[in-house]
Short mmCIF file of C-alpha atoms in Angstrom, two decimals:
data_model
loop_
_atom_site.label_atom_id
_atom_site.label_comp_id
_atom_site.label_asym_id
_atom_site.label_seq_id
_atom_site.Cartn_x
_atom_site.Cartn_y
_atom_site.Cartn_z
CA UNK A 1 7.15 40.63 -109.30
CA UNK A 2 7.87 41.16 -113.12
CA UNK A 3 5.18 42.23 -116.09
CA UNK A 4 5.39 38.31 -117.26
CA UNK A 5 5.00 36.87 -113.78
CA UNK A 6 1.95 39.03 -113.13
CA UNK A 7 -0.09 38.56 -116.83
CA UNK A 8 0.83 35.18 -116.94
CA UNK A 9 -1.78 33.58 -114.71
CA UNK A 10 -4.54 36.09 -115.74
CA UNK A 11 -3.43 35.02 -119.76
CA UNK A 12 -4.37 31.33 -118.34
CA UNK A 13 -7.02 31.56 -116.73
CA UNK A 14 -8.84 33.77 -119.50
CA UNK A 15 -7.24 30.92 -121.59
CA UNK A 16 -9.59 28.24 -119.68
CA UNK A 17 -12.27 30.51 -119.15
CA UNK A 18 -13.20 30.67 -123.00
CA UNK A 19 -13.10 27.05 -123.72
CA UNK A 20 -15.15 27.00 -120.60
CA UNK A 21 -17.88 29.47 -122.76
CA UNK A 22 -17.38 27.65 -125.68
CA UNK A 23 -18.30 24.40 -124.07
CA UNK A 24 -21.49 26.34 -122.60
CA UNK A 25 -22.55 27.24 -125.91
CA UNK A 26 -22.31 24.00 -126.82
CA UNK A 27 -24.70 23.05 -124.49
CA UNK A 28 -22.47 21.13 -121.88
CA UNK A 29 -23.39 23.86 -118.99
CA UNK A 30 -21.70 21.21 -116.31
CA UNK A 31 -18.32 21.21 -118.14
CA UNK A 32 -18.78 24.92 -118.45
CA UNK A 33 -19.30 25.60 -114.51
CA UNK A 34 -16.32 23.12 -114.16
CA UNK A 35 -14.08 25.06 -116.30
CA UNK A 36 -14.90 28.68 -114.55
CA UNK A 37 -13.48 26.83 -111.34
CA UNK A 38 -10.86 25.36 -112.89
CA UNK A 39 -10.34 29.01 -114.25
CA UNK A 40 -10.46 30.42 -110.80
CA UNK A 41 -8.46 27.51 -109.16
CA UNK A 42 -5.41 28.28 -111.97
CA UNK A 43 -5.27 31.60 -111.30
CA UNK A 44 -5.20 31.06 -107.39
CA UNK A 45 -2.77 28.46 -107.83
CA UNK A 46 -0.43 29.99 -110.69
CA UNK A 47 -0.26 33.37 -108.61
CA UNK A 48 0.59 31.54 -105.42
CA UNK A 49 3.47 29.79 -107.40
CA UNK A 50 5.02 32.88 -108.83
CA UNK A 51 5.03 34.65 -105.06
CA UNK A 52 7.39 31.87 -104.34
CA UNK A 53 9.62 31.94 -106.90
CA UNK A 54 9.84 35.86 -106.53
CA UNK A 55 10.22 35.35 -102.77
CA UNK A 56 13.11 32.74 -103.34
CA UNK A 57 14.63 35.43 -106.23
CA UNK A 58 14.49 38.34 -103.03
CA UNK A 59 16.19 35.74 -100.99
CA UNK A 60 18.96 35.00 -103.30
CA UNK A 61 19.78 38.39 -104.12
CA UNK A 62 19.52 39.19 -99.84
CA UNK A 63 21.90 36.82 -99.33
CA UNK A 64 23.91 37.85 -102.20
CA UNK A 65 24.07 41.15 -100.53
CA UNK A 66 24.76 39.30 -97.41
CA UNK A 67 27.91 37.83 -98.93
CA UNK A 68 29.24 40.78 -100.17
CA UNK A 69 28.48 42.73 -97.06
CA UNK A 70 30.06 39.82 -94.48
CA UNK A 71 33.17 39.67 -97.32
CA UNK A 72 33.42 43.12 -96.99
CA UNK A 73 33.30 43.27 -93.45
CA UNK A 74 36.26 40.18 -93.69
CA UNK A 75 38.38 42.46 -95.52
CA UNK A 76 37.84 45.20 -92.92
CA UNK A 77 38.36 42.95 -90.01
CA UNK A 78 41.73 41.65 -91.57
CA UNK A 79 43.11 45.40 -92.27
CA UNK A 80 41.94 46.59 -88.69
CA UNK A 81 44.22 43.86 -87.27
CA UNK A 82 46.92 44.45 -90.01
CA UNK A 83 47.05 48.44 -88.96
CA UNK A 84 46.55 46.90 -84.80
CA UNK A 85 49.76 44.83 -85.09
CA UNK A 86 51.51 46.80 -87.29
CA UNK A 87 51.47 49.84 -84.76
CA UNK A 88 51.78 47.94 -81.42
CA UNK A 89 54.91 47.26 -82.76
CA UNK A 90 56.10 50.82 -82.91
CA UNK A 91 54.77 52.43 -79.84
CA UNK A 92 56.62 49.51 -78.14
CA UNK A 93 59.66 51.42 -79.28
CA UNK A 94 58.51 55.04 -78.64
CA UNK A 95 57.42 53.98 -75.38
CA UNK A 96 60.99 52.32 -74.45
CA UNK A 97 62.92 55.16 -75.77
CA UNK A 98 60.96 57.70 -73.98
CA UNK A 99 61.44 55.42 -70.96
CA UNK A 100 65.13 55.32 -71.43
CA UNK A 101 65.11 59.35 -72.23
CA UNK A 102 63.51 59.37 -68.63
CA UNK A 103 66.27 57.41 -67.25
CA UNK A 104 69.14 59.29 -68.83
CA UNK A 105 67.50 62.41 -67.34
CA UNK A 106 67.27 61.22 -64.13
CA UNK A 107 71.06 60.58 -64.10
CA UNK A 108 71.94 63.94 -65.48
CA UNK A 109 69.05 66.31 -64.06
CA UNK A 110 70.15 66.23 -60.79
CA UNK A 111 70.07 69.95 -60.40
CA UNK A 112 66.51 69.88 -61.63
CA UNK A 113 66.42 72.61 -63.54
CA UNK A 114 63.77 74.29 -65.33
CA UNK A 115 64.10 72.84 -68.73
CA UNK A 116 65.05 69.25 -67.17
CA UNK A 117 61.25 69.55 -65.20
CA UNK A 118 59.75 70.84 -68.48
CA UNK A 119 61.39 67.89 -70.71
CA UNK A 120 60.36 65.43 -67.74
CA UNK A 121 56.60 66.56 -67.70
CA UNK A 122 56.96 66.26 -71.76
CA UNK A 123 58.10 62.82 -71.90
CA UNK A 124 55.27 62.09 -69.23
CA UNK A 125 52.97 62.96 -71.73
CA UNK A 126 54.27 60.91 -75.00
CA UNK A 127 54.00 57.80 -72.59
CA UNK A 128 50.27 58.96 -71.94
CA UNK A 129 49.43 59.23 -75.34
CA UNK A 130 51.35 56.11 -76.15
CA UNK A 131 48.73 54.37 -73.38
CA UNK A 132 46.35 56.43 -75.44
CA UNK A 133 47.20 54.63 -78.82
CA UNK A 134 47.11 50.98 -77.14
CA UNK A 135 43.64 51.58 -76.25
CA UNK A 136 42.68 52.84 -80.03
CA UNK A 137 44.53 49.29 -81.51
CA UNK A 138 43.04 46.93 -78.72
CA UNK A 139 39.93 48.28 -79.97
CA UNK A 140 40.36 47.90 -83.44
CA UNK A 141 41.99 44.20 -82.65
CA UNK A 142 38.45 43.71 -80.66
CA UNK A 143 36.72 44.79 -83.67
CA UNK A 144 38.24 41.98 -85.81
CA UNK A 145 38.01 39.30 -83.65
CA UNK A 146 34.30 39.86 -84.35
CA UNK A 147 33.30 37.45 -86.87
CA UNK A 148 30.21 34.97 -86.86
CA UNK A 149 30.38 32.83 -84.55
CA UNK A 150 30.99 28.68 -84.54
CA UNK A 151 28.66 27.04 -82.74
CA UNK A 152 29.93 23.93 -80.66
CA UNK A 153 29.95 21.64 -77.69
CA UNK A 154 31.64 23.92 -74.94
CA UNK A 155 32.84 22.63 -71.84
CA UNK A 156 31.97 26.21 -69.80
CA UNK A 157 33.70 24.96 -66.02
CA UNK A 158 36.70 24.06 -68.18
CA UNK A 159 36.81 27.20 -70.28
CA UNK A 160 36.09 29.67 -67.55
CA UNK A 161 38.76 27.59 -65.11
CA UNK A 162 41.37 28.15 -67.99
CA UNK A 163 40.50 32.06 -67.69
CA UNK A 164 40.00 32.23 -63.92
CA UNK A 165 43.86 30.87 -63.80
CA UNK A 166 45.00 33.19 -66.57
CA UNK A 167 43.47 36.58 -64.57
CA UNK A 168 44.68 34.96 -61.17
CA UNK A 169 48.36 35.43 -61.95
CA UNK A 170 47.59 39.42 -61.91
CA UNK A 171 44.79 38.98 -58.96
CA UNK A 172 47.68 37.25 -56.93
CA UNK A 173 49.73 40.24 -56.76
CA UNK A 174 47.06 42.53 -55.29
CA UNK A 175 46.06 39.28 -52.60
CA UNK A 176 42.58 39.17 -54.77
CA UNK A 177 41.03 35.71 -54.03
CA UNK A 178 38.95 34.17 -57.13
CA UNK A 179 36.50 31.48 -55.62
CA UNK A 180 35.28 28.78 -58.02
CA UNK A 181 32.17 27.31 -57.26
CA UNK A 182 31.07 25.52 -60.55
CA UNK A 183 28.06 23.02 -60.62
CA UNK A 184 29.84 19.73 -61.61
CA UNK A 185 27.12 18.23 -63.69
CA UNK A 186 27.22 21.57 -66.12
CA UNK A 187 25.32 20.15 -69.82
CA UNK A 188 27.82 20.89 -72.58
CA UNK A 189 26.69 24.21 -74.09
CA UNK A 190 26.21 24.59 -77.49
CA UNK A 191 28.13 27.99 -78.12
CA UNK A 192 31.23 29.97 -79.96
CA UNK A 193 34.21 29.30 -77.79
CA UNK A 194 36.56 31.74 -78.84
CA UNK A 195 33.71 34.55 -77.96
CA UNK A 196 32.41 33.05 -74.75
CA UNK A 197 36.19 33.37 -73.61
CA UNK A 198 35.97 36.91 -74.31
CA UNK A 199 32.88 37.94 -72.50
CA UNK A 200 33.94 36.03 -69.05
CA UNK A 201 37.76 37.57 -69.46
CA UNK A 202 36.00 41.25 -69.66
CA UNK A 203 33.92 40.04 -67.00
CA UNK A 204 36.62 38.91 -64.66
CA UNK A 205 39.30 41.67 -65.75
CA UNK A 206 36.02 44.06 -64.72
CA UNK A 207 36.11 42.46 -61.40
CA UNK A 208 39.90 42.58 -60.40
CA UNK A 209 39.60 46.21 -61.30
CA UNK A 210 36.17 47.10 -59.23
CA UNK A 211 37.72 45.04 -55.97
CA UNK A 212 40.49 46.54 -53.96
CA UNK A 213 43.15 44.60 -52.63
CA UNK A 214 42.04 41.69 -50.44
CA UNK A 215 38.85 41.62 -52.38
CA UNK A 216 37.18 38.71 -53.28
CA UNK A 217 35.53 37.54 -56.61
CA UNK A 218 33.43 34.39 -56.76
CA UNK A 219 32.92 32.97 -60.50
CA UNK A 220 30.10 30.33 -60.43
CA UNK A 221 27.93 27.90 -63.01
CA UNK A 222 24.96 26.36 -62.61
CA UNK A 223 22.29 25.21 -64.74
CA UNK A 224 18.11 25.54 -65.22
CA UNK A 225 15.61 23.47 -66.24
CA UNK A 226 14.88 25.85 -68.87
CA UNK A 227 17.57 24.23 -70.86
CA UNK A 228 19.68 27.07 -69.95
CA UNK A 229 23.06 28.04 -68.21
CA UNK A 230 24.19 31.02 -66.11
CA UNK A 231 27.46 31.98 -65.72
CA UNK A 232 28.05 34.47 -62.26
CA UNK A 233 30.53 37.17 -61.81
CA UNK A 234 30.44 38.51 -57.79
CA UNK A 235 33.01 40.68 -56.80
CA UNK A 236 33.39 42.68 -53.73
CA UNK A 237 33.84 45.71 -55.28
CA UNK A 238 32.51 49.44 -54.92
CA UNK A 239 29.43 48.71 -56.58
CA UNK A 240 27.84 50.78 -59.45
CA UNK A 241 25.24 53.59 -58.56
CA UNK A 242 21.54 53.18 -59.68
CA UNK A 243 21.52 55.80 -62.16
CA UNK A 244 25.11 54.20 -63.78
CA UNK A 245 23.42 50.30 -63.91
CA UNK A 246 20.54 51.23 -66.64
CA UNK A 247 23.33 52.85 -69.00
CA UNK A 248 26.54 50.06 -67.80
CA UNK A 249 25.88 48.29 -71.63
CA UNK A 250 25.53 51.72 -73.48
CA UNK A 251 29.05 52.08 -76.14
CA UNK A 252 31.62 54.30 -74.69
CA UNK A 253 29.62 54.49 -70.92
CA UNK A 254 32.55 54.41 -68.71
CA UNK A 255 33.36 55.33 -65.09
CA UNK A 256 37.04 55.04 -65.26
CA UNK A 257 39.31 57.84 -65.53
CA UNK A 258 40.10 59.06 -68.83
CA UNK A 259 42.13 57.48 -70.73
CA UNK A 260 41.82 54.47 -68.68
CA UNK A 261 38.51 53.10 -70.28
CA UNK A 262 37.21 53.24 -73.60
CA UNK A 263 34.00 52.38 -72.26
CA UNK A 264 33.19 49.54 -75.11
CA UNK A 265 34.20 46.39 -72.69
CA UNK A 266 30.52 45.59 -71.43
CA UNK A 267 29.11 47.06 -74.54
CA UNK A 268 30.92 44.37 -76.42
CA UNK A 269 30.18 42.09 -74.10
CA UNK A 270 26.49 42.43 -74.44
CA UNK A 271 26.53 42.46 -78.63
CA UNK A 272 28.27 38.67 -78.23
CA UNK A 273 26.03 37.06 -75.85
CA UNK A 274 22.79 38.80 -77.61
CA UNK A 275 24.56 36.99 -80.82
CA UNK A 276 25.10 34.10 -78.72
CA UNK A 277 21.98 33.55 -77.87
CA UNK A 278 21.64 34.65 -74.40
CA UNK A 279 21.55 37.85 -72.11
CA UNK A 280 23.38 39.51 -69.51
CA UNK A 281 22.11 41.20 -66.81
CA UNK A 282 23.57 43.11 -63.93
CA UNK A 283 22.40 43.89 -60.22
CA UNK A 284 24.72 45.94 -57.53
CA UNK A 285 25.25 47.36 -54.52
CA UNK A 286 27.40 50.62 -53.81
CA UNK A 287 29.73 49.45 -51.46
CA UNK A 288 29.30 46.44 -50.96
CA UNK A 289 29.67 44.62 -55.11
CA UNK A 290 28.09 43.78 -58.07
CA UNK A 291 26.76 40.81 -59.86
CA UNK A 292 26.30 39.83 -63.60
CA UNK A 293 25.18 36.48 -64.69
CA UNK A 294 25.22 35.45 -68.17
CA UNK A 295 22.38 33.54 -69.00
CA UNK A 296 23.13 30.96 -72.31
CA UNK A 297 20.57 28.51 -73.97
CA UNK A 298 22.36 24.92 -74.07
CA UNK A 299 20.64 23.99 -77.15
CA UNK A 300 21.73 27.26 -79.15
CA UNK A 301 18.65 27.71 -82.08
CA UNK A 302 19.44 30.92 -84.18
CA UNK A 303 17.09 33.33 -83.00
CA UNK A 304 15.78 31.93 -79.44
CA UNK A 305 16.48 32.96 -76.73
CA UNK A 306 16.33 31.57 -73.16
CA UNK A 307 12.93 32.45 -71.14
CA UNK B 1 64.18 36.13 -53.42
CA UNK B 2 67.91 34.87 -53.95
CA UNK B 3 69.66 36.82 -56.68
CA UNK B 4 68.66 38.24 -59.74
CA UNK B 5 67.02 36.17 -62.63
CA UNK B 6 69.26 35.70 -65.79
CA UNK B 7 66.77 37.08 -68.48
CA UNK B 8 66.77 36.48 -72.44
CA UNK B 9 65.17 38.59 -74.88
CA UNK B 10 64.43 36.98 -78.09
CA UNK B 11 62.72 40.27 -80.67
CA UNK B 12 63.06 40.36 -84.14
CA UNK B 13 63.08 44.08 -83.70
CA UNK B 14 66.73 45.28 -82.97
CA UNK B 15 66.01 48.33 -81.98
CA UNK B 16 63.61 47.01 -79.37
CA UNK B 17 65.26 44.50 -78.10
CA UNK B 18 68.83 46.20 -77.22
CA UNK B 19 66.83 49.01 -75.70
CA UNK B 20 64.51 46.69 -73.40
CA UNK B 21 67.62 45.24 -72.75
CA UNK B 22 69.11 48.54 -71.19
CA UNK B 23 66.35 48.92 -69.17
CA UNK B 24 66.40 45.61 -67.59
CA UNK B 25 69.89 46.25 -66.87
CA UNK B 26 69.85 49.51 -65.77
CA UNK B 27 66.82 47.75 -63.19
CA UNK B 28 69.39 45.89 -62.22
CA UNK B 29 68.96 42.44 -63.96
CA UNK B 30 71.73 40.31 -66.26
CA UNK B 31 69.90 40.56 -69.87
CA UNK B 32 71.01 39.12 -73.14
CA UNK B 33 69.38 39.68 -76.34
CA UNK B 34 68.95 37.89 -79.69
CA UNK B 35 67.02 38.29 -82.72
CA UNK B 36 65.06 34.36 -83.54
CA UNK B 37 64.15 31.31 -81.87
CA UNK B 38 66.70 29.24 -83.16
CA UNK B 39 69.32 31.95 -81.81
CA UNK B 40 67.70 31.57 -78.51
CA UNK B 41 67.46 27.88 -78.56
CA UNK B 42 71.82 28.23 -79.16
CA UNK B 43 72.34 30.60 -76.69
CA UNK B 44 70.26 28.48 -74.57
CA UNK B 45 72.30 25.65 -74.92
CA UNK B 46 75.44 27.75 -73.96
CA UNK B 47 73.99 29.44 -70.89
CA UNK B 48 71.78 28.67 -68.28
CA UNK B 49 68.48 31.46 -68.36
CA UNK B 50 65.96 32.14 -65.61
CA UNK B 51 63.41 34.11 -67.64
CA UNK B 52 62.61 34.71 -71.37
CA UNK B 53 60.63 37.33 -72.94
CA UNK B 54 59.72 36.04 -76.52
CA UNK B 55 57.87 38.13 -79.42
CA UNK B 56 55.20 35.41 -81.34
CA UNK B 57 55.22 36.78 -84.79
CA UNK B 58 59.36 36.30 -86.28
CA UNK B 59 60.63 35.49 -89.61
CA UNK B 60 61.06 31.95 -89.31
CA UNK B 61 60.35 29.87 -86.36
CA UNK B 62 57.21 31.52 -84.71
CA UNK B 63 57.13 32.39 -81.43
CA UNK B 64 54.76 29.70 -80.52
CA UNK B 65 57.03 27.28 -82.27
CA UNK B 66 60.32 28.47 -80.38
CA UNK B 67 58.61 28.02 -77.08
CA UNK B 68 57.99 24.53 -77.55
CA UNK B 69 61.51 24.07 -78.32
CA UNK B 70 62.33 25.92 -75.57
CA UNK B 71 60.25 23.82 -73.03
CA UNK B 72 61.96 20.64 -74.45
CA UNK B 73 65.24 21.80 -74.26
CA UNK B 74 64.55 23.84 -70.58
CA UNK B 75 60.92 22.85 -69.15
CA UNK B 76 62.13 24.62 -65.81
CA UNK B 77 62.23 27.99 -67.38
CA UNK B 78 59.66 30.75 -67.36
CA UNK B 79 58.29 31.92 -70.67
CA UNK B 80 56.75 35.83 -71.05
CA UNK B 81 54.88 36.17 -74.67
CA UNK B 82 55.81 39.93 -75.39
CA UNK B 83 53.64 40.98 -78.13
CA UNK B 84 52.03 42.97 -80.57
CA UNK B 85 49.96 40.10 -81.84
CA UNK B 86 48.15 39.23 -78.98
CA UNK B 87 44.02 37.36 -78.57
CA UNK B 88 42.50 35.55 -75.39
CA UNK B 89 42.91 32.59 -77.62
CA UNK B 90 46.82 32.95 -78.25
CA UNK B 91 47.11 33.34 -74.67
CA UNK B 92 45.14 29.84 -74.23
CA UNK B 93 47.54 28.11 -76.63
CA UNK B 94 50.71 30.09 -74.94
CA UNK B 95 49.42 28.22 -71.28
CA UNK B 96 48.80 25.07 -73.33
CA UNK B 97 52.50 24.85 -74.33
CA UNK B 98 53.43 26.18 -70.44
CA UNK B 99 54.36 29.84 -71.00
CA UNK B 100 54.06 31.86 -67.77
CA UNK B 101 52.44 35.13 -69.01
CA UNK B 102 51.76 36.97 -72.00
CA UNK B 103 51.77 40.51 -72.17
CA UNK B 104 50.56 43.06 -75.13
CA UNK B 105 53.13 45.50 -76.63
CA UNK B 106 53.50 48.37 -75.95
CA UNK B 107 54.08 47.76 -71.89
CA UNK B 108 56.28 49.41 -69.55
CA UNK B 109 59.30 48.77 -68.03
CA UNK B 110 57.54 48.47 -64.75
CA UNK B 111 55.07 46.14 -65.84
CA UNK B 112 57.61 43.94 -67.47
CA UNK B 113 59.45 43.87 -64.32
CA UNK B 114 56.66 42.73 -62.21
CA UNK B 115 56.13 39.77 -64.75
CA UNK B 116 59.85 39.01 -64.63
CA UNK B 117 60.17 38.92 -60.88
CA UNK B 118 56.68 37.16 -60.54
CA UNK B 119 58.44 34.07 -63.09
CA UNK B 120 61.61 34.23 -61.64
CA UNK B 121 59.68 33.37 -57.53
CA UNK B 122 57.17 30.76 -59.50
CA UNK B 123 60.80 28.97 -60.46
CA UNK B 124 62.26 29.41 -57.50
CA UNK B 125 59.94 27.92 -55.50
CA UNK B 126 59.45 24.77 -57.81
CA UNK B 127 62.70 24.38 -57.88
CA UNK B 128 62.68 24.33 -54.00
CA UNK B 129 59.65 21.93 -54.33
CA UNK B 130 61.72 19.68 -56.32
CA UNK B 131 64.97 19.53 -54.00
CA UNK B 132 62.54 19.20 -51.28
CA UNK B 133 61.12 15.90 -52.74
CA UNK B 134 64.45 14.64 -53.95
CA UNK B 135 65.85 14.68 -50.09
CA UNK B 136 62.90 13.35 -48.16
#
């Protein structure tokens, strides 16, 4: 609060405290005892006024801040997807030549000498580190899909069908079986498409990866009279240990080999639906699968979350 | 599986495109390559294609766009997005406008392959489908 804001209700209500002594000494005591509250009530009242306008001055600069900040963020979401694109493009090249330096080497290395092995286990590696650099952009793609989300009327059976079909194409080829079994009187839920889609795709892509072939994943909906909706991934899979379920949301926790993980899929994940509203939670068995439901509000209020 | 499918590259990226297209041959499939949609809708019209790998993001008709054309012209043929530009919700709008697959640059040979043989037996057997229904 500034110098002016603070004096000015004590200026006031000295202000209406001497007319209420001059009115004493004039002899009208009741007006007098009438002014000192008046006094009293002024200062009360003028004080209370200028804590709101400074509050509302706070909030305007916060948000200012705010604007700048989520501009800035824009700006860094657009160039992370810029410098993602832009490089995709490249390794797709490096990785064909080095594919097509494999295959000429084939054709001439049939004596399999020394320096053909040596070149061989080379090229092996630029294609690693190639996988290495897809990882680094899908990240940095991930990171600028991030942006607030839109809250609307979601279909969920339709969306997570639409997935379910799109992962199936790859689950067909290793005889994985993806069971629907979605309540058919789902409420509409009040939620950011675009990131929904990304948390069950993580969640399903999770699940062809955890089942072996034959497995079997089971992707269901239902709803609660809590006014909220789960959404359930089951696989078949090996199951996550104990000690690996309390730290399965931690950034860059990851039980796949290296390079194969970057360990920020669940930890994602978990930073949309907390934005969304909800929670995810996870249960398993080694051996025999795991489970994780996400749990959304239907009526999405900024800041509630389902009990 | 009868044959080999008949595949069409369509990359803005020469480079890219004539070497993918070695590889495909050299895997034993008949690959041409051009650099736009509106090449690929012309060569369509002068050959008959199994398979087509398309890039989204080309100077001048989009890769999105082309494939609409494409499905006009040819709804029977299989469509593989083959991308650097790549989100779950481009993938939505590529099965939307009845592309078979999309797949995120860079990918190997291998994995292309698979994609391309998976399209070619998802044809094959409509088209079976379809000559089945015609004679009964």
């Amino acid at each position: 609060m500034g110098f002016r804001q603070s004096v000015l209700p004590y200026i006031a209500s000295i202000l209406i405290c001497l007319c209420a002594v001059i009115l004493a000494f004039t002899g009208s005591f009741g007006f007098a005892v009438a002014g000192i509250f008046l006094a009293a009530l002024a200062l009360v009242t003028t004080r209370k006024l200028l804590e709101k306008i400074a509050t509302a001055n706070e909030q305007a600069c916060f948000l200012d801040e705010k604007l700048v900040q989520s501009q800035k963020l824009a700006s860094i979401g657009e160039l992370s997807a810029g410098i993602g694109h832009e490089i995709n493009n490249p390794l797709a090249i490096i990785s064909q030549e080095t594919e097509w330096m494999q295959h000429i080497l084939k054709r001439i290395g049939e004596k399999d000498s020394k320096e053909v092995t040596e070149l061989q286990d080379s090229l092996k590696e630029v294609l690693h580190q190639v996988d290495r650099c897809r990882e680094i952009t899908q990240n940095l793609l991930d990171f600028a899909r991030r942006k607030d989300p839109v809250f609307q009327e979601v279909n969920v059976n339709k969306l997570i069908e639409d997935l379910s079909r799109l992962v199936e194409k790859e689950a067909i080829l290793h005889q994985i079986e993806i069971r629907r079994d979605f309540q058919q009187d789902l409420p509409l839920v009040h939620t950011d498409a675009p990131s929904l889609r990304q948390v069950v795709l993580n969640l399903l892509t999770n699940a062809t990866h955890a089942v072996q072939k034959d497995g079997k994943i089971r992707i269901a909906t239902k709803s609660s009279q809590n006014g909220s909706v789960d959404i359930i991934v089951e696989d078949t899979g090996c199951g996550i240990p104990k000690d690996h379920l309390v730290k399965i949301f931690d950034p860059f926790f990851t039980t796949k080999p290296e390079g194969k993980g970057t360990g920020l899929g669940l930890s994602i994940c978990h930073g949309i639906v907390d934005k969304l509203g909800g929670r995810i939670s996870v249960s398993s068995e080694v051996g025999k699968g795991s489970t994780f439901v996400v749990t959304l509000p239907v009526n999405q209020q900024r800041g509630t979350r389902p009990s | 599986m009868s044959g080999k499918p008949k595949v069409l590259i369509v990359d803005d990226e020469e480079r890219f495109r004539t070497t993918m297209a070695k590889l495909l041959t050299v895997n034993g499939l008949e690959v041409t390559a051009v650099g736009s949609g509106k090449d690929a809708l012309e060569e369509l019209k002068a050959k008959p294609y199994d398979v087509i790998t398309l890039d989204i993001r080309m100077p001048g008709m989009s890769g999105l766009e082309a494939l609409a054309e494409i499905k006009k012209v040819n709804p029977g043929i299989e469509v593989i997005i083959l991308t650097g530009h790549a989100s779950v919700d481009t993938a939505m709008e590529i099965m939307k406008l009845g592309g078979y697959e999309y797949l995120l640059k860079p990918t190997s040979t291998e994995e292309l392959m698979n994609k391309i043989d998976a399209a070619f037996e998802r044809k094959l057997t409509r088209e079976q489908k379809t000559r089945k229904g015609e004679g009964s």
